[in-house]
mmCIF file of C-alpha atoms in Angstrom:
data_model
loop_
_atom_site.group_PDB
_atom_site.id
_atom_site.type_symbol
_atom_site.label_atom_id
_atom_site.label_comp_id
_atom_site.label_asym_id
_atom_site.label_seq_id
_atom_site.Cartn_x
_atom_site.Cartn_y
_atom_site.Cartn_z
ATOM 1 C CA MET A 1 -30.906 92.956 -61.607
ATOM 2 C CA LYS A 2 -32.754 91.511 -64.360
ATOM 3 C CA PHE A 3 -34.291 93.066 -67.553
ATOM 4 C CA GLY A 4 -37.921 92.452 -67.662
ATOM 5 C CA ILE A 5 -37.672 90.295 -70.854
ATOM 6 C CA ASP A 6 -35.529 87.610 -68.996
ATOM 7 C CA ARG A 7 -37.958 87.754 -65.955
ATOM 8 C CA LEU A 8 -40.835 87.174 -68.480
ATOM 9 C CA VAL A 9 -39.133 84.297 -70.316
ATOM 10 C CA GLU A 10 -38.079 82.737 -66.963
ATOM 11 C CA ASP A 11 -41.511 83.038 -64.802
ATOM 12 C CA ALA A 12 -44.624 81.443 -66.303
ATOM 13 C CA ALA A 13 -46.533 83.280 -63.585
ATOM 14 C CA LEU A 14 -45.609 86.576 -64.859
ATOM 15 C CA ARG A 15 -46.785 85.509 -68.350
ATOM 16 C CA ARG A 16 -50.236 84.458 -67.005
ATOM 17 C CA PRO A 17 -52.104 87.631 -67.689
ATOM 18 C CA LEU A 18 -50.957 87.298 -71.204
ATOM 19 C CA SER A 19 -52.486 84.054 -71.686
ATOM 20 C CA GLY A 20 -55.123 83.829 -74.520
ATOM 21 C CA LYS A 21 -54.464 87.409 -75.546
ATOM 22 C CA ARG A 22 -52.578 88.961 -78.690
ATOM 23 C CA VAL A 23 -49.241 90.280 -77.701
ATOM 24 C CA ALA A 24 -47.232 93.098 -79.668
ATOM 25 C CA LEU A 25 -43.766 93.840 -79.052
ATOM 26 C CA LEU A 26 -42.160 97.319 -79.706
ATOM 27 C CA ALA A 27 -38.378 96.607 -79.598
ATOM 28 C CA HIS A 28 -35.229 97.612 -81.620
ATOM 29 C CA PRO A 29 -31.912 95.764 -82.417
ATOM 30 C CA ALA A 30 -30.432 96.141 -78.989
ATOM 31 C CA SER A 31 -33.666 94.580 -77.310
ATOM 32 C CA THR A 32 -32.054 91.448 -76.189
ATOM 33 C CA THR A 33 -32.102 89.017 -73.386
ATOM 34 C CA ALA A 34 -29.071 88.648 -71.106
ATOM 35 C CA ASP A 35 -27.843 85.803 -73.593
ATOM 36 C CA LEU A 36 -28.385 88.235 -76.309
ATOM 37 C CA THR A 37 -31.226 86.447 -77.958
ATOM 38 C CA HIS A 38 -33.419 89.118 -79.529
ATOM 39 C CA SER A 39 -36.766 89.863 -77.539
ATOM 40 C CA MET A 40 -38.733 88.876 -80.437
ATOM 41 C CA ASP A 41 -37.215 85.405 -80.637
ATOM 42 C CA ALA A 42 -37.474 84.760 -77.073
ATOM 43 C CA LEU A 43 -41.120 85.764 -76.889
ATOM 44 C CA ALA A 44 -41.812 83.675 -80.164
ATOM 45 C CA GLU A 45 -40.339 80.669 -78.478
ATOM 46 C CA LEU A 46 -42.655 80.811 -75.685
ATOM 47 C CA PRO A 47 -45.620 78.301 -76.158
ATOM 48 C CA ASP A 48 -47.974 80.511 -74.020
ATOM 49 C CA ILE A 49 -47.363 83.615 -75.679
ATOM 50 C CA ASP A 50 -49.444 84.642 -78.990
ATOM 51 C CA LEU A 51 -46.917 87.081 -80.449
ATOM 52 C CA THR A 52 -49.226 88.665 -83.310
ATOM 53 C CA ALA A 53 -47.146 91.842 -84.075
ATOM 54 C CA ALA A 54 -43.557 93.461 -83.736
ATOM 55 C CA PHE A 55 -42.672 97.176 -84.236
ATOM 56 C CA GLY A 56 -39.328 98.289 -84.961
ATOM 57 C CA PRO A 57 -39.190 101.994 -85.227
ATOM 58 C CA GLN A 58 -36.571 103.969 -87.405
ATOM 59 C CA HIS A 59 -34.059 101.076 -88.499
ATOM 60 C CA GLY A 60 -36.160 98.081 -88.151
ATOM 61 C CA MET A 61 -36.483 95.292 -85.552
ATOM 62 C CA ARG A 62 -33.036 94.157 -86.569
ATOM 63 C CA GLY A 63 -31.403 97.025 -87.611
ATOM 64 C CA ASP A 64 -31.911 96.129 -91.347
ATOM 65 C CA LYS A 65 -33.954 99.117 -92.664
ATOM 66 C CA GLN A 66 -32.995 102.378 -93.685
ATOM 67 C CA ASP A 67 -34.213 105.505 -91.764
ATOM 68 C CA ASN A 68 -37.661 105.852 -93.622
ATOM 69 C CA MET A 69 -41.119 104.182 -93.593
ATOM 70 C CA MET A 70 -40.551 100.748 -94.787
ATOM 71 C CA GLU A 71 -42.610 97.880 -93.871
ATOM 72 C CA THR A 72 -41.374 94.410 -93.158
ATOM 73 C CA GLY A 73 -43.657 91.364 -94.017
#
């Protein structure tokens, strides 16, 4: 079994529908690939993905925010 993020990173054909579109990620600190790379970092490294927004509810994308409404630049 593979997580969707791993399949997306490994298979350019799966990314093709996202080509030319702005992509947003909804994730949390445990959103990682099989090798423990955070999903945001894995997507940001792909040349054919235009990652334009990232949402990390509650404690932030990397778990560095308190349980309140704080925005990260």
